[in-house]
Amino acid sequence: MTQTRYSEWWRRSTVYQVYPKSFKDTTGNGTGDIKGLTEKLDYLQELGIDIVWLQPVYVSPQYDNGYDVADYEAINPDFGTMEDFDELVQELHRRGMKLMTDIVVNHTSVEHEWFKQASSGKDNPYRDYYIWKDPGPDGGLPNNWQSKFGGPAWQFDEASGQYFLTLYDKTQADLNWENEKVRRAVNDMMLFWAKKGVDGFRMDVINVISKDQRFPDDDGSVPPGDGRKFYTDGPRVHEFIKAMYDEVFGPYEMVTVGEMSSTTLEHCIRYSSPEEREFSMTFNFHHLKVDYPNGQKWELMPYDFEAMKRLFTQWQTGMQQGGGWNALFFNNHDQPRAISRFTDDKAYRVESAKLLATTLHGMQGTPYVYQGEEIGMPNPIWKGIEEFRDIESLNMYRILQEQGKNPGTAQSILQERSRDNSRTPMQWDDSPNAGFTTGTPWIKVDERYPDINVQKELADPGSILHHYRRLIALRKEHDVFVEGSFIRLDEAHPEVFAYARQAEGAALVVVSNFSGKEITFRFGDKQWAELGERSGQQLLIGNTAEAPVLAQELPLSPYASYMWLIRK
Ligand code: NOJ
């Protein structure tokens, strides 16, 4: 392991993810805005955040909350103006912080000018910006690919008698990356933002941009059989990303993260190894699919703890061996809140939130904190279907009933799985609407906000928020967070996740009890011996009143979690 391998600044950084629609509203229109984020930069700076990832604020009809872009170079008036954006960049830079924006280029909204042109006739020069196909031999769909949001992946265009591809919502038309003009236009757009001072990009579902040009039917031999094997990590994807690097990311020294849908370790190593000149790091979702029976998101099952630990271990060791870099996360705007999903968000809400944070932040990679996570926001309690806003959830509510589920069952599945679980407004204080807006919020505020809010967390030195602050600071203090190898230590224990990170001169040991039980955890003799000399140990952070010494036998209270540093 050489110094240069890990010398980039963002390996020590922590990213904060902002869902602007639900962060802070300064106008009273019920929707968060850019000024609201600028107002809260001191809060983020005090938390220790280095990079803010701002989700899409471009002009968009908002069917998919901004991931349906109608104009890549203009700000949606609901979020403010270009001046507000410039001010945000300035204010971040003044504080030594960086801005990462969201780039959504697998698809555009059908309201984008390119699509309007493309759908105006087969001879229009923009026609080839999208993926058009004639009906299949039976006069129906061109193939059997399914949309990620439910239903077929093709939409019929009456005027031309052709179908266009939509892997997400029917209003999100997939761009044709085979067309050199599309690639040129995307790079120009990214250069526009780079020149404005944006420091990095989060690239939306970027590993699905290159489709198998034969567009074959999926024979279902590899689950889920919805066509994804023909476009996931597709034939030309690395070539396309390298071209972005050469023209944009490299020259502007950007920090970039690619969101990778249903990807593999091998591809993520390639996407994120510095020598490959593609991205800085990747998001993958395997560790979050551990409660999907047979990969089915819309069926419930208790999560498979052992699978989660195995996946973390595979990705920790695999990415390190291959020279890749993980984006570390449990939460984002597409996932239900992790404390509700994997731990106890009621009796042990505070312990649970700290346990998840310690377990994640001890790993190798760049941690992401999704708004509200740092104050332990759980899934809201949904009272009725009319409270949901997300297009995927509403589609699935209908589809689940078409499949024979009754409305009550369909809603209880949404309660667990809906993306709206993480999209309710940020809870700032105990004033009406949690201090998010003076108007009517676009989506309901969780009623527990008088107890769970930033103001309360700031005032309590033992709070979840202060725990995050310490973890973020620790990563900067100790090289072992960045450099250490990953060794799993719990031998398939049913309740405990334990691992070490070993580097020259230091090791980290993390032990977390993912259960509501009082237990005693015993390190196996082999693992205990592997840890070597332990005399220079120090408890870096924990979530109980005790400060236990690292010993082979450890009594652990419910959801107890500790991190020790051993200096060698
Ligand atoms: C992934 C984004 O995170 C999600 O919110 C969005 O719906 C899809 N990509 C489609 O853009």
Coordinates of C-alpha atoms and ligand atoms in Angstrom, one line a residue:
M1 CA 0.0 0.0 0.0
T2 CA 1.6 3.2 -1.1
Q3 CA 0.9 6.8 0.1
T4 CA 0.0 7.9 -3.4
R5 CA -2.7 5.2 -3.8
Y6 CA -4.9 7.0 -1.2
S7 CA -3.7 10.6 -1.6
E8 CA -6.9 12.1 -3.1
W9 CA -8.6 14.5 -0.6
W10 CA -12.1 13.0 -1.1
R11 CA -11.0 9.7 0.4
R12 CA -11.1 11.4 3.8
S13 CA -14.2 13.3 3.1
T14 CA -17.8 12.9 4.1
V15 CA -20.6 13.8 1.7
Y16 CA -24.0 15.1 2.7
Q17 CA -26.9 14.3 0.4
V18 CA -29.5 17.0 0.0
Y19 CA -33.0 16.3 -1.4
P20 CA -33.8 19.9 -2.0
K21 CA -37.5 19.5 -2.3
S22 CA -37.7 18.4 1.4
F23 CA -34.7 20.3 2.9
K24 CA -35.7 23.9 3.7
D25 CA -38.3 26.2 2.1
T26 CA -37.6 29.9 2.3
T27 CA -40.5 31.1 0.2
G28 CA -43.5 29.4 1.9
N29 CA -44.6 27.5 -1.3
G30 CA -44.2 24.2 0.6
T31 CA -41.2 23.1 -1.5
G32 CA -37.6 23.3 -0.4
D33 CA -35.3 25.6 -2.4
I34 CA -31.6 26.4 -3.1
K35 CA -31.7 29.4 -0.7
G36 CA -32.9 27.0 2.0
L37 CA -29.8 25.0 1.5
T38 CA -27.5 28.0 1.5
E39 CA -29.1 29.1 4.8
K40 CA -28.1 25.7 6.4
L41 CA -24.5 25.6 5.3
D42 CA -23.2 26.5 8.7
Y43 CA -25.0 23.6 10.1
L44 CA -23.4 21.3 7.6
Q45 CA -20.0 22.8 8.1
E46 CA -20.3 22.3 11.9
L47 CA -21.2 18.7 11.2
G48 CA -17.8 18.3 9.4
I49 CA -19.2 17.9 5.9
D50 CA -16.8 18.4 3.0
I51 CA -19.0 17.8 0.0
V52 CA -22.7 18.5 -0.5
W53 CA -24.5 16.4 -3.1
L54 CA -27.4 18.5 -4.4
Q55 CA -30.1 16.5 -6.1
P56 CA -31.6 17.7 -9.4
V57 CA -32.8 21.3 -9.3
Y58 CA -33.2 21.7 -13.1
V59 CA -36.3 22.6 -15.0
S60 CA -38.5 19.5 -14.8
P61 CA -42.2 18.6 -14.8
Q62 CA -41.3 16.7 -11.5
Y63 CA -43.0 13.4 -12.3
D64 CA -39.9 11.8 -10.8
N65 CA -39.0 14.7 -8.6
G66 CA -36.4 16.2 -10.9
Y67 CA -34.9 13.0 -12.3
D68 CA -37.0 13.9 -15.4
V69 CA -35.0 16.8 -16.7
A70 CA -36.6 19.2 -19.3
D71 CA -33.7 21.6 -19.4
Y72 CA -30.3 20.7 -18.1
E73 CA -29.0 24.3 -18.0
A74 CA -31.7 26.1 -16.2
I75 CA -33.0 26.1 -12.6
N76 CA -36.6 25.1 -11.9
P77 CA -38.3 28.2 -10.5
D78 CA -39.7 26.2 -7.6
F79 CA -36.1 25.8 -6.4
G80 CA -35.0 29.4 -7.1
T81 CA -32.8 31.0 -9.8
M82 CA -29.4 30.7 -11.3
E83 CA -28.3 33.5 -9.1
D84 CA -29.3 31.4 -6.1
F85 CA -27.2 28.6 -7.5
D86 CA -24.2 30.8 -8.0
E87 CA -24.6 32.1 -4.5
L88 CA -24.7 28.5 -3.2
V89 CA -21.4 27.7 -4.9
Q90 CA -19.8 30.8 -3.6
E91 CA -21.0 30.2 0.0
L92 CA -19.8 26.6 -0.1
H93 CA -16.4 27.5 -1.4
R94 CA -16.1 30.3 1.1
R95 CA -16.4 27.6 3.8
G96 CA -13.9 25.3 2.1
M97 CA -16.7 23.0 1.1
K98 CA -17.4 21.4 -2.3
L99 CA -20.5 21.0 -4.4
M100 CA -21.5 17.8 -6.3
T101 CA -24.5 18.1 -8.5
D102 CA -26.7 15.3 -10.0
I103 CA -26.3 14.5 -13.7
V104 CA -29.2 12.5 -15.1
V105 CA -28.3 11.4 -18.6
N106 CA -29.7 7.9 -19.1
H107 CA -32.9 9.7 -20.0
T108 CA -34.6 13.1 -20.3
S109 CA -38.1 14.1 -19.6
V110 CA -40.4 13.9 -22.6
E111 CA -40.8 17.6 -22.1
H112 CA -37.1 18.2 -23.0
E113 CA -36.7 20.2 -26.2
W114 CA -34.7 17.3 -27.7
F115 CA -37.6 14.9 -27.2
K116 CA -40.2 17.4 -28.5
Q117 CA -38.1 17.7 -31.7
A118 CA -37.5 13.9 -31.9
S119 CA -41.1 13.1 -31.6
S120 CA -42.1 15.7 -34.2
G121 CA -41.3 13.3 -37.1
K122 CA -39.0 10.6 -38.2
D123 CA -36.8 13.0 -40.3
N124 CA -36.1 15.4 -37.5
P125 CA -32.4 15.7 -36.7
Y126 CA -33.1 15.0 -33.1
R127 CA -35.0 11.7 -33.8
D128 CA -31.8 9.7 -33.2
Y129 CA -31.2 11.3 -29.8
Y130 CA -33.6 8.6 -28.4
I131 CA -34.3 4.9 -28.9
W132 CA -37.1 4.3 -31.4
K133 CA -38.2 0.8 -32.5
D134 CA -40.9 -0.5 -34.8
P135 CA -43.6 -2.7 -33.3
G136 CA -42.6 -6.4 -32.9
P137 CA -43.5 -9.0 -35.5
D138 CA -46.9 -9.5 -33.7
G139 CA -47.6 -5.8 -34.0
G140 CA -47.0 -5.3 -30.3
L141 CA -44.1 -4.2 -28.1
P142 CA -40.6 -4.4 -29.7
N143 CA -39.3 -6.7 -26.9
N144 CA -40.3 -7.8 -23.4
W145 CA -38.1 -5.4 -21.3
Q146 CA -39.8 -4.0 -18.3
S147 CA -39.6 -0.6 -16.8
K148 CA -38.0 -0.3 -13.3
F149 CA -41.1 1.5 -12.1
G150 CA -43.5 -1.3 -13.3
G151 CA -45.0 -2.2 -16.7
P152 CA -43.4 -2.4 -20.1
A153 CA -40.3 -0.3 -20.9
W154 CA -41.8 0.9 -24.2
Q155 CA -44.2 3.8 -25.0
F156 CA -46.1 4.0 -28.2
D157 CA -45.9 7.1 -30.3
E158 CA -49.2 7.4 -32.3
A159 CA -47.8 9.9 -34.8
S160 CA -44.9 7.8 -36.1
G161 CA -46.3 4.3 -35.2
Q162 CA -43.0 3.6 -33.4
Y163 CA -42.2 2.9 -29.8
F164 CA -39.6 4.7 -27.7
L165 CA -37.7 3.2 -24.8
T166 CA -38.3 4.3 -21.2
L167 CA -36.5 2.2 -18.6
Y168 CA -37.9 4.3 -15.7
D169 CA -41.1 6.3 -15.8
K170 CA -43.1 6.6 -19.1
T171 CA -42.2 10.3 -19.2
Q172 CA -38.4 9.5 -19.0
A173 CA -37.2 8.7 -22.5
D174 CA -33.9 6.9 -22.7
L175 CA -31.2 8.7 -24.7
N176 CA -29.4 7.0 -27.5
W177 CA -25.8 6.9 -26.4
E178 CA -24.8 5.3 -29.7
N179 CA -25.3 8.7 -31.2
E180 CA -22.1 10.7 -31.0
K181 CA -24.2 14.0 -30.9
V182 CA -25.8 12.9 -27.7
R183 CA -22.4 12.2 -26.1
R184 CA -21.2 15.6 -27.3
A185 CA -24.3 17.4 -26.0
V186 CA -23.9 15.7 -22.6
N187 CA -20.3 16.6 -22.3
D188 CA -21.0 20.2 -23.2
M189 CA -23.7 20.4 -20.6
M190 CA -21.3 19.0 -17.9
L191 CA -18.7 21.6 -19.0
F192 CA -21.3 24.3 -18.5
W193 CA -21.6 23.3 -14.8
A194 CA -17.9 22.7 -14.4
K195 CA -17.2 26.2 -15.6
K196 CA -19.7 27.5 -13.0
G197 CA -17.6 26.1 -10.3
V198 CA -19.3 22.8 -9.6
D199 CA -16.7 20.5 -8.1
G200 CA -18.1 17.1 -8.9
F201 CA -21.0 15.0 -10.2
R202 CA -23.2 12.2 -9.0
M203 CA -24.1 10.4 -12.2
D204 CA -27.6 8.9 -12.1
V205 CA -27.9 5.2 -13.1
I206 CA -24.9 5.7 -15.3
N207 CA -24.2 2.0 -15.9
V208 CA -27.4 1.5 -17.9
I209 CA -26.6 4.0 -20.7
S210 CA -25.1 1.5 -23.2
K211 CA -27.7 -0.9 -24.5
D212 CA -27.2 -4.2 -26.4
Q213 CA -28.0 -3.0 -29.9
R214 CA -29.8 -6.2 -30.8
F215 CA -32.5 -5.3 -28.2
P216 CA -33.3 -9.0 -27.6
D217 CA -36.1 -10.5 -25.6
D218 CA -35.2 -11.5 -22.1
D219 CA -35.6 -15.3 -21.9
G220 CA -35.9 -15.1 -18.1
S221 CA -32.9 -17.4 -17.5
V222 CA -31.3 -14.9 -15.2
P223 CA -33.6 -13.4 -12.6
P224 CA -35.4 -11.0 -12.6
G225 CA -35.6 -11.5 -16.4
D226 CA -36.8 -7.9 -17.1
G227 CA -34.2 -7.2 -19.8
R228 CA -31.6 -5.6 -17.5
K229 CA -28.9 -8.1 -18.5
F230 CA -28.9 -6.4 -21.9
Y231 CA -28.1 -2.9 -20.7
T232 CA -26.6 -3.2 -17.2
D233 CA -22.8 -2.5 -17.4
G234 CA -23.5 -2.6 -21.2
P235 CA -21.1 -3.1 -24.1
R236 CA -19.7 0.4 -24.5
V237 CA -20.3 1.9 -21.0
H238 CA -16.6 2.1 -20.0
E239 CA -15.7 3.7 -23.3
F240 CA -18.4 6.4 -22.8
I241 CA -17.4 7.1 -19.2
K242 CA -13.7 7.4 -20.2
A243 CA -14.6 10.0 -22.7
M244 CA -16.4 12.0 -20.0
Y245 CA -13.3 11.7 -17.8
D246 CA -11.0 12.9 -20.5
E247 CA -13.0 15.9 -21.4
V248 CA -14.6 16.9 -18.2
F249 CA -13.8 15.1 -14.9
G250 CA -10.0 15.0 -15.5
P251 CA -9.4 18.5 -16.6
Y252 CA -11.6 20.0 -13.9
E253 CA -10.2 17.6 -11.2
M254 CA -13.7 16.6 -10.2
V255 CA -14.9 14.2 -7.6
T256 CA -17.4 11.9 -9.1
V257 CA -19.6 9.1 -8.0
G258 CA -21.5 6.8 -10.4
E259 CA -24.8 5.3 -9.3
M260 CA -24.6 1.7 -10.5
S261 CA -27.8 -0.3 -10.8
S262 CA -27.6 -4.1 -10.4
T263 CA -23.9 -4.0 -11.1
T264 CA -20.9 -6.3 -10.3
L265 CA -17.8 -5.9 -8.2
E266 CA -15.6 -6.4 -11.3
H267 CA -17.3 -3.5 -13.1
C268 CA -17.2 -1.3 -10.1
I269 CA -13.4 -1.9 -9.8
R270 CA -13.1 -0.7 -13.3
Y271 CA -15.4 2.3 -12.8
S272 CA -13.5 3.5 -9.8
S273 CA -9.8 2.6 -10.1
P274 CA -7.8 5.7 -10.6
E275 CA -5.8 4.1 -13.4
E276 CA -9.0 3.5 -15.4
R277 CA -9.7 7.2 -15.4
E278 CA -13.5 6.9 -15.0
F279 CA -15.1 7.8 -11.6
S280 CA -13.8 8.5 -8.1
M281 CA -16.2 6.0 -6.6
T282 CA -19.3 4.0 -7.1
F283 CA -22.7 3.3 -5.3
N284 CA -23.9 -0.2 -5.5
F285 CA -27.1 -1.5 -3.8
H286 CA -26.4 -5.2 -3.1
H287 CA -26.2 -4.7 0.7
L288 CA -29.6 -3.1 0.6
K289 CA -31.4 -5.8 -1.3
V290 CA -31.1 -8.2 1.6
D291 CA -34.8 -8.0 2.4
Y292 CA -36.0 -8.6 -1.1
P293 CA -37.2 -12.2 -1.5
N294 CA -35.8 -13.5 -4.8
G295 CA -34.8 -9.9 -5.7
Q296 CA -38.5 -8.8 -5.5
K297 CA -38.6 -5.3 -4.0
W298 CA -42.4 -5.3 -3.6
E299 CA -42.6 -8.4 -1.4
L300 CA -41.7 -8.3 2.3
M301 CA -39.4 -10.4 4.3
P302 CA -37.2 -9.8 7.4
Y303 CA -33.8 -8.9 6.2
D304 CA -31.0 -11.4 6.0
F305 CA -28.3 -10.1 8.4
E306 CA -25.7 -12.7 7.3
A307 CA -26.2 -11.8 3.7
M308 CA -25.7 -8.1 4.5
K309 CA -22.4 -8.8 6.3
R310 CA -21.2 -11.1 3.6
L311 CA -21.9 -8.4 0.9
F312 CA -20.2 -5.7 2.9
T313 CA -17.2 -8.0 3.3
Q314 CA -17.1 -8.9 -0.4
W315 CA -17.2 -5.3 -1.5
Q316 CA -14.8 -4.1 1.2
T317 CA -12.1 -6.6 0.4
G318 CA -12.9 -6.9 -3.3
M319 CA -12.7 -3.2 -4.0
Q320 CA -9.6 -2.8 -2.0
Q321 CA -7.8 -5.7 -3.8
G322 CA -8.9 -4.3 -7.2
G323 CA -8.0 -0.7 -6.4
G324 CA -11.6 0.5 -6.5
W325 CA -13.3 2.8 -4.0
N326 CA -16.8 2.4 -2.4
A327 CA -19.3 5.1 -1.7
L328 CA -20.6 4.0 1.8
F329 CA -24.2 4.5 2.5
F330 CA -27.3 3.0 4.3
N331 CA -29.7 5.7 3.3
N332 CA -30.7 7.8 0.3
H333 CA -33.8 9.2 -1.3
D334 CA -34.7 5.9 -2.9
Q335 CA -34.5 3.8 0.2
P336 CA -36.7 3.5 3.3
R337 CA -34.9 4.7 6.4
A338 CA -32.3 2.2 7.5
I339 CA -33.1 2.5 11.3
S340 CA -36.6 1.4 10.5
R341 CA -35.5 -1.3 8.2
F342 CA -32.6 -3.0 9.9
T343 CA -32.8 -2.0 13.6
D344 CA -35.4 -0.8 16.2
D345 CA -36.6 2.7 15.4
K346 CA -38.8 2.8 18.5
A347 CA -37.4 1.4 21.8
Y348 CA -33.8 1.8 20.7
R349 CA -34.0 4.6 18.1
V350 CA -31.0 6.5 19.3
E351 CA -28.8 3.5 19.9
S352 CA -29.8 2.1 16.5
A353 CA -28.9 5.3 14.6
K354 CA -25.5 5.4 16.3
L355 CA -24.9 1.7 15.7
L356 CA -25.6 2.0 11.9
A357 CA -23.4 5.1 11.7
T358 CA -20.4 3.6 13.5
T359 CA -20.7 0.3 11.6
L360 CA -20.7 2.1 8.2
H361 CA -18.2 4.9 8.9
G362 CA -15.6 2.4 10.1
M363 CA -15.4 0.9 6.6
Q364 CA -13.2 1.8 3.7
G365 CA -14.8 4.3 1.3
T366 CA -16.4 7.7 1.3
P367 CA -19.4 7.9 3.7
Y368 CA -22.6 9.6 2.6
V369 CA -25.0 11.0 5.1
Y370 CA -28.6 11.5 3.8
Q371 CA -30.5 14.4 5.2
G372 CA -32.3 13.4 8.4
E373 CA -30.1 10.4 9.0
E374 CA -27.9 12.4 11.4
I375 CA -30.9 13.1 13.6
G376 CA -32.3 9.5 13.5
M377 CA -35.4 10.2 11.4
P378 CA -37.4 7.0 11.0
N379 CA -39.9 6.0 8.3
P380 CA -43.0 8.1 8.8
I381 CA -46.2 6.5 9.8
W382 CA -48.4 6.6 6.7
K383 CA -52.2 6.9 7.4
G384 CA -53.6 6.5 3.9
I385 CA -52.6 6.1 0.3
E386 CA -53.4 9.8 -0.4
E387 CA -50.3 10.7 1.7
F388 CA -47.9 9.1 -0.8
R389 CA -46.4 11.2 -3.6
D390 CA -43.8 9.0 -5.3
I391 CA -44.6 7.9 -8.8
E392 CA -43.0 4.5 -8.3
S393 CA -45.0 3.9 -5.2
L394 CA -48.3 5.0 -6.8
N395 CA -47.6 2.8 -9.8
M396 CA -46.8 -0.2 -7.6
Y397 CA -49.9 0.4 -5.5
R398 CA -52.0 -0.1 -8.6
I399 CA -49.9 -3.0 -9.9
L400 CA -50.0 -4.9 -6.5
Q401 CA -53.8 -4.7 -6.6
E402 CA -53.9 -5.9 -10.2
Q403 CA -51.9 -8.8 -9.0
G404 CA -54.7 -9.6 -6.5
K405 CA -53.5 -7.9 -3.3
N406 CA -56.1 -6.0 -1.4
P407 CA -55.6 -2.2 -0.8
G408 CA -54.7 -2.7 2.8
T409 CA -51.9 -5.2 2.0
A410 CA -50.7 -3.0 -0.9
Q411 CA -50.5 0.0 1.5
S412 CA -48.6 -2.0 4.1
I413 CA -46.0 -2.9 1.5
L414 CA -45.7 0.8 0.6
Q415 CA -45.2 1.5 4.4
E416 CA -42.1 -0.6 4.3
R417 CA -40.8 0.0 0.8
S418 CA -41.9 3.3 -0.5
R419 CA -39.2 5.9 -1.5
D420 CA -41.4 8.5 0.2
N421 CA -40.2 7.1 3.5
S422 CA -37.1 9.1 3.1
R423 CA -38.6 12.1 1.4
T424 CA -40.6 13.7 4.1
P425 CA -39.4 17.2 5.2
M426 CA -36.2 17.7 7.2
Q427 CA -37.1 18.3 10.8
W428 CA -35.4 21.4 12.0
D429 CA -37.2 22.3 15.2
D430 CA -40.5 21.9 17.0
S431 CA -42.3 24.8 15.3
P432 CA -45.2 24.0 12.9
N433 CA -44.1 21.8 10.0
A434 CA -40.8 21.1 11.8
G435 CA -39.5 24.5 10.7
F436 CA -39.4 23.2 7.1
T437 CA -41.9 25.6 5.6
T438 CA -44.4 28.3 6.7
G439 CA -46.7 27.0 3.9
T440 CA -48.3 23.7 3.2
P441 CA -45.6 21.1 2.7
W442 CA -45.6 19.2 -0.6
I443 CA -45.5 15.9 1.3
K444 CA -46.5 15.4 5.0
V445 CA -44.2 16.1 7.9
D446 CA -43.7 13.1 10.2
E447 CA -45.7 13.9 13.4
R448 CA -42.9 12.8 15.7
Y449 CA -40.9 16.0 14.8
P450 CA -41.4 17.7 18.2
D451 CA -39.2 14.9 19.6
I452 CA -36.9 14.4 16.6
N453 CA -35.4 17.6 15.3
V454 CA -32.1 19.3 14.7
Q455 CA -32.6 21.9 17.4
K456 CA -33.0 19.2 20.1
E457 CA -30.1 17.2 18.7
L458 CA -27.8 20.2 18.8
A459 CA -28.6 20.9 22.4
D460 CA -27.8 17.4 23.6
P461 CA -24.1 16.4 23.6
G462 CA -25.0 12.7 23.7
S463 CA -27.2 13.0 20.6
I464 CA -27.1 11.1 17.3
L465 CA -26.0 14.3 15.6
H466 CA -22.9 14.7 17.9
H467 CA -22.1 11.1 17.3
Y468 CA -22.0 11.7 13.5
R469 CA -19.9 14.8 14.1
R470 CA -17.3 12.7 16.0
L471 CA -17.3 9.9 13.4
I472 CA -16.7 12.4 10.6
A473 CA -13.8 14.0 12.5
L474 CA -12.2 10.7 13.4
R475 CA -12.0 9.8 9.7
K476 CA -9.8 12.8 9.2
E477 CA -7.6 12.1 12.2
H478 CA -6.6 8.5 11.6
D479 CA -5.2 7.2 8.4
V480 CA -6.4 3.7 9.2
F481 CA -9.9 4.7 8.1
V482 CA -8.7 5.3 4.6
E483 CA -5.9 2.7 4.3
G484 CA -6.8 -0.2 6.5
S485 CA -7.6 -3.6 5.1
F486 CA -10.9 -5.2 6.1
I487 CA -11.1 -8.3 8.1
R488 CA -14.4 -9.7 9.3
L489 CA -14.3 -11.0 12.8
D490 CA -17.8 -12.3 13.8
E491 CA -17.9 -15.8 12.2
A492 CA -21.5 -15.6 11.1
H493 CA -22.7 -14.6 14.5
P494 CA -26.5 -14.2 14.4
E495 CA -26.6 -10.8 16.2
V496 CA -23.1 -9.3 15.9
F497 CA -21.3 -7.6 13.1
A498 CA -17.6 -7.3 14.0
Y499 CA -14.7 -6.3 11.8
A500 CA -11.2 -4.9 12.0
R501 CA -9.3 -2.5 9.7
Q502 CA -5.6 -3.2 9.8
A503 CA -2.9 -0.7 8.6
E504 CA 0.7 -0.1 9.4
G505 CA 0.9 1.0 13.0
A506 CA -2.8 0.9 13.8
A507 CA -6.0 -1.1 13.7
L508 CA -9.6 -0.3 14.1
V509 CA -12.0 -2.8 15.7
V510 CA -15.8 -2.3 15.3
V511 CA -18.3 -4.5 17.2
S512 CA -22.0 -3.9 16.8
N513 CA -24.9 -5.8 18.3
F514 CA -27.7 -5.6 15.7
S515 CA -30.3 -7.1 18.1
G516 CA -32.5 -5.9 20.9
K517 CA -31.0 -8.6 23.2
E518 CA -28.5 -8.4 26.0
I519 CA -25.7 -10.8 24.8
T520 CA -22.1 -11.7 25.3
F521 CA -20.0 -11.8 22.2
R522 CA -16.9 -13.9 22.1
F523 CA -14.2 -13.4 19.4
G524 CA -13.1 -16.7 18.0
D525 CA -9.6 -17.7 19.1
K526 CA -8.3 -17.4 15.6
Q527 CA -9.8 -13.9 15.1
W528 CA -8.6 -12.8 18.5
A529 CA -5.1 -13.9 17.8
E530 CA -5.2 -12.2 14.4
L531 CA -5.8 -8.9 16.2
G532 CA -2.3 -9.2 17.7
E533 CA -1.0 -6.7 20.3
R534 CA -3.9 -4.9 21.9
S535 CA -2.2 -3.0 24.7
G536 CA -2.3 0.4 23.0
Q537 CA -6.1 0.4 22.7
Q538 CA -8.5 3.3 23.1
L539 CA -12.2 3.4 22.7
L540 CA -12.8 5.9 19.9
I541 CA -16.6 6.0 20.0
G542 CA -19.5 4.0 21.5
N543 CA -23.2 4.4 22.0
T544 CA -23.7 3.4 25.7
A545 CA -22.8 4.9 29.0
E546 CA -20.0 2.3 29.4
A547 CA -16.5 2.5 28.0
P548 CA -15.6 -1.2 27.7
V549 CA -12.1 -2.5 27.3
L550 CA -11.7 -4.6 24.1
A551 CA -11.6 -8.1 25.4
Q552 CA -12.2 -11.5 23.9
E553 CA -15.5 -11.7 25.7
L554 CA -17.7 -8.6 25.4
P555 CA -21.0 -8.1 27.1
L556 CA -23.2 -6.1 24.7
S557 CA -26.4 -4.4 25.6
P558 CA -29.2 -4.1 23.0
Y559 CA -27.9 -2.3 19.9
A560 CA -24.5 -1.5 21.5
S561 CA -21.8 -0.6 19.1
Y562 CA -18.2 0.3 19.8
M563 CA -15.1 1.3 17.8
W564 CA -11.6 0.9 19.2
L565 CA -8.3 2.1 17.9
I566 CA -5.3 -0.1 18.6
R567 CA -1.9 1.6 18.1
K568 CA 0.9 -0.9 17.4
Ligands
NOJ1 C1 -32.0 6.8 -9.6 C2 -32.5 8.0 -8.8 O1 -31.8 7.9 -7.6 C3 -34.0 7.8 -8.6 O2 -34.5 8.7 -7.7 C4 -34.6 8.0 -10.0 O3 -36.0 7.8 -9.9 C5 -34.0 7.1 -11.0 N1 -32.6 7.0 -10.9 C6 -34.3 7.5 -12.4 O4 -33.7 8.6 -12.8

